[in-house]
Amino acid sequence: MAYYTEQELLELGFKKIGKNVKISKKASIYNHNQIEIGDNSRIDDFCVISGKIKIGRFVHITPMCLFAGGQLGMKVGDFCTFAYGVKIFTQSDDYSGMTMTNSNISKKYKNEFISTVNIAEHSIVGAGSMIMPGVTLAEGTSVGAMSLVRQSTEAWSIYVGNPAKKIKDRSKELLVLEKQFLEEYQK
């Protein structure tokens, strides 16, 4: 994968860019001045990242993900992982038929639902899953592949399905590994 150099990333004009950030030259990034990316995070090929977004440290956004931060924005905590094709939206049209839809129509004819998305640290989202506006993935949430998350989750839980439902608790053993990893990393 061909990544931007550190100098090229600085020239793109991000609001904030951390150390050792890797962004594929095949990713489409819009609104650089509203995007913050923490140290050691990576964005792979064919991702689309736009709007107000704050990405933590050691985050991996794999190929073909879409992060639509919009005006209100989204926050992604440290150590989060997004598998191939994850889509995250901070706004959605009204599908009831009571209003018009799409970006080419004036807001006075539409009833968009616009809300922030928050993804807490150590969350992982499986391939092809979708996160809708207003959702908070609590710390340590795991979302299985091809899931649709329309409601906020409980911490350290595993969710799957459409709509996503909790199937069981998630282990916190990775917190021990995080501590060891950071100790090694900071040497």
Short mmCIF file of N, CA and C in Angstrom, two decimals:
data_model
loop_
_atom_site.label_atom_id
_atom_site.label_comp_id
_atom_site.label_asym_id
_atom_site.label_seq_id
_atom_site.Cartn_x
_atom_site.Cartn_y
_atom_site.Cartn_z
N MET A 1 0.84 -1.18 0.00
CA MET A 1 0.00 0.00 0.00
C MET A 1 0.89 1.25 0.00
N ALA A 2 0.57 2.21 -0.84
CA ALA A 2 1.34 3.46 -0.89
C ALA A 2 0.72 4.48 0.06
N TYR A 3 1.47 4.88 1.06
CA TYR A 3 0.98 5.84 2.05
C TYR A 3 1.58 7.21 1.79
N TYR A 4 0.84 8.25 2.23
CA TYR A 4 1.38 9.60 2.22
C TYR A 4 2.59 9.65 3.17
N THR A 5 3.55 10.46 2.81
CA THR A 5 4.68 10.69 3.71
C THR A 5 4.22 11.63 4.83
N GLU A 6 5.02 11.70 5.86
CA GLU A 6 4.71 12.60 6.98
C GLU A 6 4.59 14.04 6.49
N GLN A 7 5.48 14.45 5.59
CA GLN A 7 5.43 15.81 5.05
C GLN A 7 4.16 16.04 4.24
N GLU A 8 3.78 15.05 3.41
CA GLU A 8 2.56 15.19 2.60
C GLU A 8 1.33 15.29 3.49
N LEU A 9 1.31 14.53 4.59
CA LEU A 9 0.17 14.61 5.52
C LEU A 9 0.07 16.01 6.13
N LEU A 10 1.22 16.57 6.50
CA LEU A 10 1.22 17.92 7.07
C LEU A 10 0.68 18.93 6.05
N GLU A 11 1.03 18.76 4.79
CA GLU A 11 0.61 19.69 3.75
C GLU A 11 -0.87 19.58 3.41
N LEU A 12 -1.50 18.45 3.74
CA LEU A 12 -2.93 18.29 3.44
C LEU A 12 -3.80 19.16 4.34
N GLY A 13 -3.26 19.62 5.47
CA GLY A 13 -4.00 20.58 6.29
C GLY A 13 -4.98 19.99 7.28
N PHE A 14 -4.66 18.83 7.83
CA PHE A 14 -5.52 18.26 8.87
C PHE A 14 -5.60 19.19 10.07
N LYS A 15 -6.70 19.13 10.80
CA LYS A 15 -6.82 19.91 12.04
C LYS A 15 -5.72 19.48 13.00
N LYS A 16 -5.52 18.16 13.07
CA LYS A 16 -4.44 17.62 13.90
C LYS A 16 -4.04 16.26 13.33
N ILE A 17 -2.75 16.05 13.23
CA ILE A 17 -2.26 14.76 12.73
C ILE A 17 -1.17 14.27 13.68
N GLY A 18 -1.31 13.04 14.15
CA GLY A 18 -0.37 12.50 15.11
C GLY A 18 0.91 11.98 14.46
N LYS A 19 1.71 11.34 15.28
CA LYS A 19 2.95 10.75 14.80
C LYS A 19 2.68 9.35 14.26
N ASN A 20 3.46 8.98 13.26
CA ASN A 20 3.39 7.64 12.67
C ASN A 20 1.99 7.30 12.14
N VAL A 21 1.30 8.27 11.61
CA VAL A 21 -0.03 8.05 10.99
C VAL A 21 0.20 7.59 9.55
N LYS A 22 -0.55 6.57 9.13
CA LYS A 22 -0.44 6.08 7.76
C LYS A 22 -1.81 6.21 7.09
N ILE A 23 -1.83 6.93 5.97
CA ILE A 23 -3.06 7.09 5.19
C ILE A 23 -2.72 6.73 3.74
N SER A 24 -3.47 5.79 3.20
CA SER A 24 -3.26 5.37 1.82
C SER A 24 -3.51 6.53 0.87
N LYS A 25 -2.70 6.59 -0.18
CA LYS A 25 -2.93 7.60 -1.22
C LYS A 25 -4.18 7.28 -2.02
N LYS A 26 -4.74 6.10 -1.86
CA LYS A 26 -5.98 5.73 -2.56
C LYS A 26 -7.22 6.00 -1.71
N ALA A 27 -7.05 6.50 -0.50
CA ALA A 27 -8.19 6.89 0.34
C ALA A 27 -8.66 8.28 -0.09
N SER A 28 -9.96 8.54 0.07
CA SER A 28 -10.52 9.86 -0.24
C SER A 28 -10.84 10.56 1.08
N ILE A 29 -10.12 11.64 1.33
CA ILE A 29 -10.30 12.38 2.58
C ILE A 29 -10.83 13.76 2.23
N TYR A 30 -11.96 14.15 2.84
CA TYR A 30 -12.54 15.47 2.61
C TYR A 30 -12.60 16.23 3.93
N ASN A 31 -12.57 17.55 3.85
CA ASN A 31 -12.65 18.40 5.06
C ASN A 31 -11.48 18.15 6.00
N HIS A 32 -10.29 18.11 5.43
CA HIS A 32 -9.09 17.85 6.25
C HIS A 32 -9.04 18.74 7.50
N ASN A 33 -9.47 19.99 7.34
CA ASN A 33 -9.37 20.95 8.46
C ASN A 33 -10.29 20.61 9.63
N GLN A 34 -11.18 19.62 9.46
CA GLN A 34 -12.06 19.20 10.55
C GLN A 34 -11.70 17.83 11.11
N ILE A 35 -10.63 17.25 10.59
CA ILE A 35 -10.28 15.87 10.95
C ILE A 35 -9.03 15.84 11.82
N GLU A 36 -9.14 15.11 12.94
CA GLU A 36 -8.01 14.90 13.85
C GLU A 36 -7.71 13.40 13.89
N ILE A 37 -6.44 13.08 13.78
CA ILE A 37 -6.03 11.67 13.79
C ILE A 37 -4.90 11.49 14.78
N GLY A 38 -5.08 10.55 15.71
CA GLY A 38 -4.10 10.32 16.76
C GLY A 38 -2.91 9.49 16.28
N ASP A 39 -1.90 9.43 17.12
CA ASP A 39 -0.67 8.70 16.82
C ASP A 39 -0.94 7.24 16.43
N ASN A 40 -0.13 6.75 15.51
CA ASN A 40 -0.11 5.33 15.13
C ASN A 40 -1.43 4.81 14.59
N SER A 41 -2.21 5.66 13.98
CA SER A 41 -3.46 5.20 13.36
C SER A 41 -3.25 5.06 11.86
N ARG A 42 -4.13 4.27 11.24
CA ARG A 42 -3.94 3.92 9.83
C ARG A 42 -5.27 3.88 9.09
N ILE A 43 -5.29 4.45 7.90
CA ILE A 43 -6.47 4.45 7.03
C ILE A 43 -6.04 3.83 5.70
N ASP A 44 -6.71 2.75 5.29
CA ASP A 44 -6.28 1.97 4.13
C ASP A 44 -6.96 2.41 2.83
N ASP A 45 -6.67 1.67 1.76
CA ASP A 45 -7.17 1.96 0.41
C ASP A 45 -8.70 2.08 0.37
N PHE A 46 -9.15 2.98 -0.49
CA PHE A 46 -10.56 3.12 -0.88
C PHE A 46 -11.50 3.49 0.27
N CYS A 47 -10.95 4.02 1.34
CA CYS A 47 -11.80 4.55 2.41
C CYS A 47 -12.24 5.97 2.03
N VAL A 48 -13.42 6.36 2.51
CA VAL A 48 -13.90 7.73 2.34
C VAL A 48 -14.11 8.29 3.75
N ILE A 49 -13.41 9.36 4.06
CA ILE A 49 -13.47 9.98 5.38
C ILE A 49 -13.85 11.44 5.17
N SER A 50 -14.97 11.89 5.76
CA SER A 50 -15.39 13.27 5.54
C SER A 50 -16.05 13.84 6.78
N GLY A 51 -16.07 15.17 6.84
CA GLY A 51 -16.75 15.87 7.93
C GLY A 51 -15.90 15.96 9.18
N LYS A 52 -16.58 16.27 10.26
CA LYS A 52 -15.91 16.48 11.55
C LYS A 52 -15.67 15.13 12.22
N ILE A 53 -14.40 14.75 12.30
CA ILE A 53 -14.06 13.42 12.84
C ILE A 53 -12.82 13.52 13.71
N LYS A 54 -12.88 12.87 14.86
CA LYS A 54 -11.71 12.77 15.73
C LYS A 54 -11.40 11.29 15.94
N ILE A 55 -10.23 10.89 15.49
CA ILE A 55 -9.80 9.49 15.56
C ILE A 55 -8.68 9.38 16.58
N GLY A 56 -8.78 8.42 17.47
CA GLY A 56 -7.81 8.25 18.54
C GLY A 56 -6.51 7.61 18.08
N ARG A 57 -5.77 7.08 19.05
CA ARG A 57 -4.48 6.44 18.81
C ARG A 57 -4.67 4.95 18.49
N PHE A 58 -3.77 4.40 17.67
CA PHE A 58 -3.77 2.98 17.33
C PHE A 58 -5.13 2.51 16.78
N VAL A 59 -5.71 3.31 15.92
CA VAL A 59 -6.96 2.95 15.26
C VAL A 59 -6.62 2.44 13.86
N HIS A 60 -7.30 1.37 13.43
CA HIS A 60 -7.09 0.84 12.09
C HIS A 60 -8.41 0.84 11.33
N ILE A 61 -8.44 1.58 10.24
CA ILE A 61 -9.62 1.65 9.37
C ILE A 61 -9.22 0.93 8.08
N THR A 62 -9.76 -0.26 7.88
CA THR A 62 -9.33 -1.12 6.77
C THR A 62 -10.01 -0.70 5.46
N PRO A 63 -9.65 -1.33 4.34
CA PRO A 63 -10.15 -0.87 3.04
C PRO A 63 -11.68 -0.78 2.93
N MET A 64 -12.09 0.20 2.16
CA MET A 64 -13.49 0.41 1.74
C MET A 64 -14.42 0.85 2.87
N CYS A 65 -13.90 1.43 3.92
CA CYS A 65 -14.76 1.95 4.98
C CYS A 65 -15.22 3.37 4.62
N LEU A 66 -16.40 3.74 5.14
CA LEU A 66 -16.94 5.09 4.95
C LEU A 66 -17.23 5.68 6.32
N PHE A 67 -16.62 6.82 6.62
CA PHE A 67 -16.88 7.56 7.86
C PHE A 67 -17.43 8.91 7.44
N ALA A 68 -18.74 9.12 7.59
CA ALA A 68 -19.39 10.37 7.21
C ALA A 68 -19.67 11.17 8.48
N GLY A 69 -18.73 12.03 8.82
CA GLY A 69 -18.82 12.76 10.09
C GLY A 69 -19.78 13.93 10.08
N GLY A 70 -20.09 14.45 8.90
CA GLY A 70 -21.03 15.56 8.81
C GLY A 70 -20.61 16.76 9.66
N GLN A 71 -21.60 17.58 10.00
CA GLN A 71 -21.33 18.81 10.76
C GLN A 71 -21.16 18.54 12.25
N LEU A 72 -21.93 17.61 12.80
CA LEU A 72 -21.88 17.35 14.25
C LEU A 72 -20.70 16.47 14.62
N GLY A 73 -20.37 15.54 13.77
CA GLY A 73 -19.15 14.78 13.93
C GLY A 73 -19.25 13.45 14.63
N MET A 74 -18.11 12.77 14.61
CA MET A 74 -17.97 11.49 15.30
C MET A 74 -16.62 11.44 15.98
N LYS A 75 -16.58 10.64 17.07
CA LYS A 75 -15.34 10.42 17.80
C LYS A 75 -15.06 8.93 17.84
N VAL A 76 -13.81 8.60 17.62
CA VAL A 76 -13.37 7.21 17.65
C VAL A 76 -12.26 7.11 18.69
N GLY A 77 -12.45 6.28 19.68
CA GLY A 77 -11.48 6.14 20.76
C GLY A 77 -10.25 5.34 20.35
N ASP A 78 -9.31 5.27 21.25
CA ASP A 78 -8.06 4.54 21.01
C ASP A 78 -8.31 3.04 20.81
N PHE A 79 -7.43 2.41 20.05
CA PHE A 79 -7.41 0.96 19.85
C PHE A 79 -8.68 0.40 19.23
N CYS A 80 -9.33 1.16 18.37
CA CYS A 80 -10.52 0.65 17.67
C CYS A 80 -10.11 0.07 16.32
N THR A 81 -10.90 -0.90 15.86
CA THR A 81 -10.65 -1.56 14.58
C THR A 81 -11.94 -1.61 13.78
N PHE A 82 -11.82 -1.30 12.48
CA PHE A 82 -12.96 -1.32 11.57
C PHE A 82 -12.59 -2.21 10.40
N ALA A 83 -13.28 -3.35 10.26
CA ALA A 83 -12.98 -4.30 9.20
C ALA A 83 -13.48 -3.76 7.85
N TYR A 84 -13.18 -4.48 6.80
CA TYR A 84 -13.50 -4.07 5.43
C TYR A 84 -14.98 -3.65 5.30
N GLY A 85 -15.17 -2.49 4.70
CA GLY A 85 -16.51 -2.07 4.31
C GLY A 85 -17.43 -1.56 5.40
N VAL A 86 -16.90 -1.20 6.55
CA VAL A 86 -17.75 -0.63 7.61
C VAL A 86 -18.20 0.77 7.19
N LYS A 87 -19.48 1.07 7.44
CA LYS A 87 -20.04 2.38 7.11
C LYS A 87 -20.57 3.03 8.39
N ILE A 88 -20.20 4.30 8.61
CA ILE A 88 -20.67 5.02 9.79
C ILE A 88 -21.25 6.36 9.34
N PHE A 89 -22.49 6.62 9.74
CA PHE A 89 -23.20 7.83 9.32
C PHE A 89 -23.60 8.67 10.52
N THR A 90 -23.52 10.00 10.36
CA THR A 90 -24.01 10.91 11.39
C THR A 90 -25.29 11.61 10.94
N GLN A 91 -25.78 11.29 9.76
CA GLN A 91 -27.07 11.82 9.34
C GLN A 91 -27.74 10.83 8.39
N SER A 92 -29.09 10.89 8.41
CA SER A 92 -29.88 9.98 7.58
C SER A 92 -31.13 10.69 7.12
N ASP A 93 -31.59 10.39 5.91
CA ASP A 93 -32.84 10.95 5.41
C ASP A 93 -34.03 10.32 6.14
N ASP A 94 -35.18 10.96 6.02
CA ASP A 94 -36.45 10.42 6.53
C ASP A 94 -37.02 9.49 5.46
N TYR A 95 -37.12 8.21 5.77
CA TYR A 95 -37.56 7.22 4.80
C TYR A 95 -39.07 6.99 4.84
N SER A 96 -39.82 7.78 5.64
CA SER A 96 -41.26 7.55 5.81
C SER A 96 -42.10 7.96 4.61
N GLY A 97 -41.56 8.83 3.75
CA GLY A 97 -42.34 9.36 2.64
C GLY A 97 -43.02 10.67 2.98
N MET A 98 -42.87 11.14 4.22
CA MET A 98 -43.48 12.39 4.65
C MET A 98 -42.69 13.61 4.14
N THR A 99 -41.42 13.41 3.79
CA THR A 99 -40.58 14.51 3.32
C THR A 99 -39.78 14.05 2.12
N MET A 100 -39.20 15.03 1.42
CA MET A 100 -38.32 14.69 0.30
C MET A 100 -36.96 14.26 0.84
N THR A 101 -36.17 13.67 -0.03
CA THR A 101 -34.86 13.16 0.38
C THR A 101 -33.79 13.53 -0.63
N ASN A 102 -32.59 13.42 -0.25
CA ASN A 102 -31.30 13.46 -0.94
C ASN A 102 -30.64 14.83 -0.89
N SER A 103 -29.37 14.84 -1.20
CA SER A 103 -28.53 16.03 -1.03
C SER A 103 -28.86 17.16 -2.00
N ASN A 104 -29.61 16.89 -3.04
CA ASN A 104 -29.93 17.92 -4.03
C ASN A 104 -31.20 18.70 -3.69
N ILE A 105 -31.84 18.36 -2.58
CA ILE A 105 -33.09 18.98 -2.18
C ILE A 105 -32.85 19.93 -1.01
N SER A 106 -33.48 21.10 -1.04
CA SER A 106 -33.36 22.09 0.03
C SER A 106 -33.81 21.49 1.36
N LYS A 107 -33.14 21.91 2.44
CA LYS A 107 -33.43 21.38 3.78
C LYS A 107 -34.88 21.61 4.20
N LYS A 108 -35.53 22.67 3.69
CA LYS A 108 -36.91 22.95 4.13
C LYS A 108 -37.90 21.88 3.64
N TYR A 109 -37.50 21.05 2.70
CA TYR A 109 -38.36 19.97 2.21
C TYR A 109 -37.98 18.61 2.79
N LYS A 110 -36.98 18.62 3.66
CA LYS A 110 -36.48 17.35 4.18
C LYS A 110 -36.60 17.30 5.71
N ASN A 111 -36.47 16.12 6.27
CA ASN A 111 -36.45 15.92 7.73
C ASN A 111 -35.32 14.95 8.05
N GLU A 112 -34.10 15.41 7.90
CA GLU A 112 -32.95 14.55 8.15
C GLU A 112 -32.76 14.34 9.65
N PHE A 113 -32.36 13.16 10.01
CA PHE A 113 -31.95 12.89 11.39
C PHE A 113 -30.44 13.04 11.44
N ILE A 114 -29.99 14.01 12.25
CA ILE A 114 -28.57 14.31 12.34
C ILE A 114 -28.14 14.20 13.80
N SER A 115 -27.14 13.38 14.07
CA SER A 115 -26.68 13.20 15.45
C SER A 115 -25.25 12.65 15.45
N THR A 116 -24.55 12.92 16.51
CA THR A 116 -23.17 12.45 16.61
C THR A 116 -23.11 10.93 16.74
N VAL A 117 -21.93 10.40 16.45
CA VAL A 117 -21.63 8.98 16.69
C VAL A 117 -20.36 8.95 17.54
N ASN A 118 -20.39 8.14 18.58
CA ASN A 118 -19.23 7.98 19.45
C ASN A 118 -18.86 6.51 19.54
N ILE A 119 -17.60 6.23 19.29
CA ILE A 119 -17.12 4.85 19.36
C ILE A 119 -16.00 4.83 20.38
N ALA A 120 -16.27 4.20 21.50
CA ALA A 120 -15.31 4.23 22.61
C ALA A 120 -14.16 3.26 22.36
N GLU A 121 -13.11 3.46 23.14
CA GLU A 121 -11.88 2.69 22.97
C GLU A 121 -12.13 1.18 23.03
N HIS A 122 -11.28 0.48 22.29
CA HIS A 122 -11.28 -0.98 22.21
C HIS A 122 -12.53 -1.55 21.57
N SER A 123 -13.22 -0.76 20.78
CA SER A 123 -14.35 -1.31 20.01
C SER A 123 -13.82 -1.90 18.72
N ILE A 124 -14.50 -2.94 18.24
CA ILE A 124 -14.16 -3.55 16.96
C ILE A 124 -15.47 -3.77 16.21
N VAL A 125 -15.45 -3.40 14.93
CA VAL A 125 -16.66 -3.51 14.11
C VAL A 125 -16.33 -4.41 12.91
N GLY A 126 -17.12 -5.46 12.73
CA GLY A 126 -16.87 -6.46 11.69
C GLY A 126 -17.21 -5.98 10.29
N ALA A 127 -16.70 -6.72 9.31
CA ALA A 127 -16.83 -6.37 7.89
C ALA A 127 -18.29 -6.15 7.49
N GLY A 128 -18.49 -5.10 6.72
CA GLY A 128 -19.81 -4.82 6.16
C GLY A 128 -20.84 -4.29 7.12
N SER A 129 -20.46 -4.00 8.34
CA SER A 129 -21.43 -3.50 9.33
C SER A 129 -21.68 -2.01 9.13
N MET A 130 -22.82 -1.55 9.68
CA MET A 130 -23.21 -0.17 9.54
C MET A 130 -23.62 0.40 10.90
N ILE A 131 -23.12 1.61 11.19
CA ILE A 131 -23.44 2.30 12.44
C ILE A 131 -24.26 3.53 12.07
N MET A 132 -25.42 3.71 12.67
CA MET A 132 -26.33 4.80 12.31
C MET A 132 -26.17 6.01 13.23
N PRO A 133 -26.72 7.17 12.81
CA PRO A 133 -26.59 8.41 13.60
C PRO A 133 -27.12 8.25 15.03
N GLY A 134 -26.44 8.89 15.97
CA GLY A 134 -26.89 8.89 17.36
C GLY A 134 -26.40 7.72 18.18
N VAL A 135 -25.69 6.80 17.57
CA VAL A 135 -25.24 5.59 18.28
C VAL A 135 -23.93 5.87 19.03
N THR A 136 -23.84 5.30 20.22
CA THR A 136 -22.59 5.24 20.96
C THR A 136 -22.24 3.77 21.15
N LEU A 137 -21.07 3.39 20.65
CA LEU A 137 -20.55 2.06 20.97
C LEU A 137 -19.74 2.25 22.25
N ALA A 138 -20.22 1.68 23.33
CA ALA A 138 -19.55 1.83 24.62
C ALA A 138 -18.21 1.10 24.59
N GLU A 139 -17.35 1.41 25.55
CA GLU A 139 -16.01 0.82 25.62
C GLU A 139 -16.05 -0.69 25.43
N GLY A 140 -15.16 -1.18 24.58
CA GLY A 140 -15.01 -2.62 24.41
C GLY A 140 -16.12 -3.30 23.64
N THR A 141 -16.92 -2.56 22.91
CA THR A 141 -18.00 -3.18 22.14
C THR A 141 -17.43 -3.95 20.95
N SER A 142 -17.98 -5.12 20.69
CA SER A 142 -17.63 -5.92 19.53
C SER A 142 -18.88 -6.09 18.69
N VAL A 143 -18.80 -5.74 17.40
CA VAL A 143 -19.95 -5.86 16.50
C VAL A 143 -19.59 -6.87 15.42
N GLY A 144 -20.38 -7.92 15.27
CA GLY A 144 -20.11 -8.96 14.28
C GLY A 144 -20.33 -8.45 12.86
N ALA A 145 -19.77 -9.18 11.89
CA ALA A 145 -19.86 -8.80 10.49
C ALA A 145 -21.31 -8.67 10.04
N MET A 146 -21.55 -7.73 9.11
CA MET A 146 -22.84 -7.50 8.46
C MET A 146 -23.96 -7.12 9.44
N SER A 147 -23.59 -6.45 10.52
CA SER A 147 -24.59 -6.02 11.51
C SER A 147 -25.02 -4.59 11.25
N LEU A 148 -26.25 -4.27 11.66
CA LEU A 148 -26.78 -2.91 11.58
C LEU A 148 -27.00 -2.42 13.00
N VAL A 149 -26.22 -1.42 13.42
CA VAL A 149 -26.31 -0.91 14.79
C VAL A 149 -27.11 0.38 14.77
N ARG A 150 -28.32 0.33 15.34
CA ARG A 150 -29.22 1.49 15.38
C ARG A 150 -29.37 2.06 16.78
N GLN A 151 -28.91 1.31 17.79
CA GLN A 151 -29.02 1.76 19.17
C GLN A 151 -27.67 1.62 19.86
N SER A 152 -27.47 2.45 20.87
CA SER A 152 -26.22 2.42 21.61
C SER A 152 -26.03 1.09 22.32
N THR A 153 -24.79 0.76 22.60
CA THR A 153 -24.47 -0.56 23.15
C THR A 153 -24.04 -0.47 24.62
N GLU A 154 -23.99 -1.62 25.27
CA GLU A 154 -23.45 -1.72 26.62
C GLU A 154 -21.95 -2.02 26.52
N ALA A 155 -21.20 -1.52 27.48
CA ALA A 155 -19.75 -1.75 27.48
C ALA A 155 -19.43 -3.23 27.56
N TRP A 156 -18.33 -3.59 26.92
CA TRP A 156 -17.78 -4.95 26.95
C TRP A 156 -18.84 -5.99 26.63
N SER A 157 -19.49 -5.77 25.49
CA SER A 157 -20.53 -6.68 25.02
C SER A 157 -20.31 -7.00 23.55
N ILE A 158 -20.84 -8.14 23.11
CA ILE A 158 -20.74 -8.56 21.72
C ILE A 158 -22.14 -8.50 21.10
N TYR A 159 -22.22 -7.83 19.95
CA TYR A 159 -23.49 -7.64 19.24
C TYR A 159 -23.38 -8.22 17.84
N VAL A 160 -24.50 -8.79 17.35
CA VAL A 160 -24.56 -9.24 15.95
C VAL A 160 -25.98 -9.07 15.44
N GLY A 161 -26.11 -9.02 14.12
CA GLY A 161 -27.42 -9.07 13.48
C GLY A 161 -27.95 -7.75 12.95
N ASN A 162 -29.14 -7.85 12.37
CA ASN A 162 -29.82 -6.70 11.79
C ASN A 162 -31.28 -6.71 12.25
N PRO A 163 -31.64 -5.87 13.24
CA PRO A 163 -30.78 -4.95 13.97
C PRO A 163 -29.87 -5.69 14.95
N ALA A 164 -28.73 -5.07 15.25
CA ALA A 164 -27.76 -5.71 16.13
C ALA A 164 -28.33 -5.92 17.52
N LYS A 165 -28.11 -7.12 18.07
CA LYS A 165 -28.56 -7.45 19.43
C LYS A 165 -27.39 -8.04 20.21
N LYS A 166 -27.39 -7.78 21.50
CA LYS A 166 -26.33 -8.31 22.36
C LYS A 166 -26.49 -9.82 22.47
N ILE A 167 -25.38 -10.54 22.23
CA ILE A 167 -25.44 -11.99 22.39
C ILE A 167 -24.69 -12.47 23.63
N LYS A 168 -23.68 -11.70 24.07
CA LYS A 168 -22.98 -12.08 25.30
C LYS A 168 -22.00 -10.99 25.70
N ASP A 169 -21.44 -11.14 26.90
CA ASP A 169 -20.41 -10.21 27.37
C ASP A 169 -19.10 -10.49 26.63
N ARG A 170 -18.26 -9.46 26.57
CA ARG A 170 -16.94 -9.59 25.94
C ARG A 170 -15.88 -9.57 27.03
N SER A 171 -14.87 -10.38 26.90
CA SER A 171 -13.77 -10.43 27.86
C SER A 171 -13.03 -9.10 27.92
N LYS A 172 -12.49 -8.78 29.09
CA LYS A 172 -11.67 -7.57 29.27
C LYS A 172 -10.19 -7.91 29.34
N GLU A 173 -9.82 -9.14 29.01
CA GLU A 173 -8.42 -9.55 29.07
C GLU A 173 -7.51 -8.65 28.23
N LEU A 174 -8.04 -8.09 27.18
CA LEU A 174 -7.20 -7.26 26.31
C LEU A 174 -6.69 -6.01 27.03
N LEU A 175 -7.33 -5.64 28.13
CA LEU A 175 -6.84 -4.48 28.89
C LEU A 175 -5.48 -4.78 29.54
N VAL A 176 -5.27 -6.04 29.92
CA VAL A 176 -3.96 -6.45 30.45
C VAL A 176 -2.91 -6.35 29.35
N LEU A 177 -3.31 -6.82 28.15
CA LEU A 177 -2.40 -6.75 27.01
C LEU A 177 -2.10 -5.31 26.62
N GLU A 178 -3.12 -4.45 26.71
CA GLU A 178 -2.90 -3.03 26.39
C GLU A 178 -1.82 -2.44 27.30
N LYS A 179 -1.91 -2.74 28.57
CA LYS A 179 -0.93 -2.21 29.52
C LYS A 179 0.47 -2.68 29.15
N GLN A 180 0.62 -3.98 28.86
CA GLN A 180 1.93 -4.53 28.47
C GLN A 180 2.41 -3.89 27.17
N PHE A 181 1.50 -3.78 26.21
CA PHE A 181 1.84 -3.20 24.90
C PHE A 181 2.35 -1.77 25.06
N LEU A 182 1.66 -0.96 25.85
CA LEU A 182 2.07 0.44 26.02
C LEU A 182 3.40 0.55 26.77
N GLU A 183 3.61 -0.35 27.74
CA GLU A 183 4.90 -0.34 28.45
C GLU A 183 6.04 -0.63 27.49
N GLU A 184 5.84 -1.65 26.61
CA GLU A 184 6.85 -1.98 25.62
C GLU A 184 7.03 -0.85 24.61
N TYR A 185 5.92 -0.30 24.17
CA TYR A 185 5.94 0.75 23.15
C TYR A 185 6.68 2.00 23.62
N GLN A 186 6.52 2.32 24.91
CA GLN A 186 7.09 3.55 25.43
C GLN A 186 8.56 3.43 25.83
N LYS A 187 9.12 2.21 25.72
CA LYS A 187 10.54 2.02 26.06
C LYS A 187 11.43 2.69 25.04
#
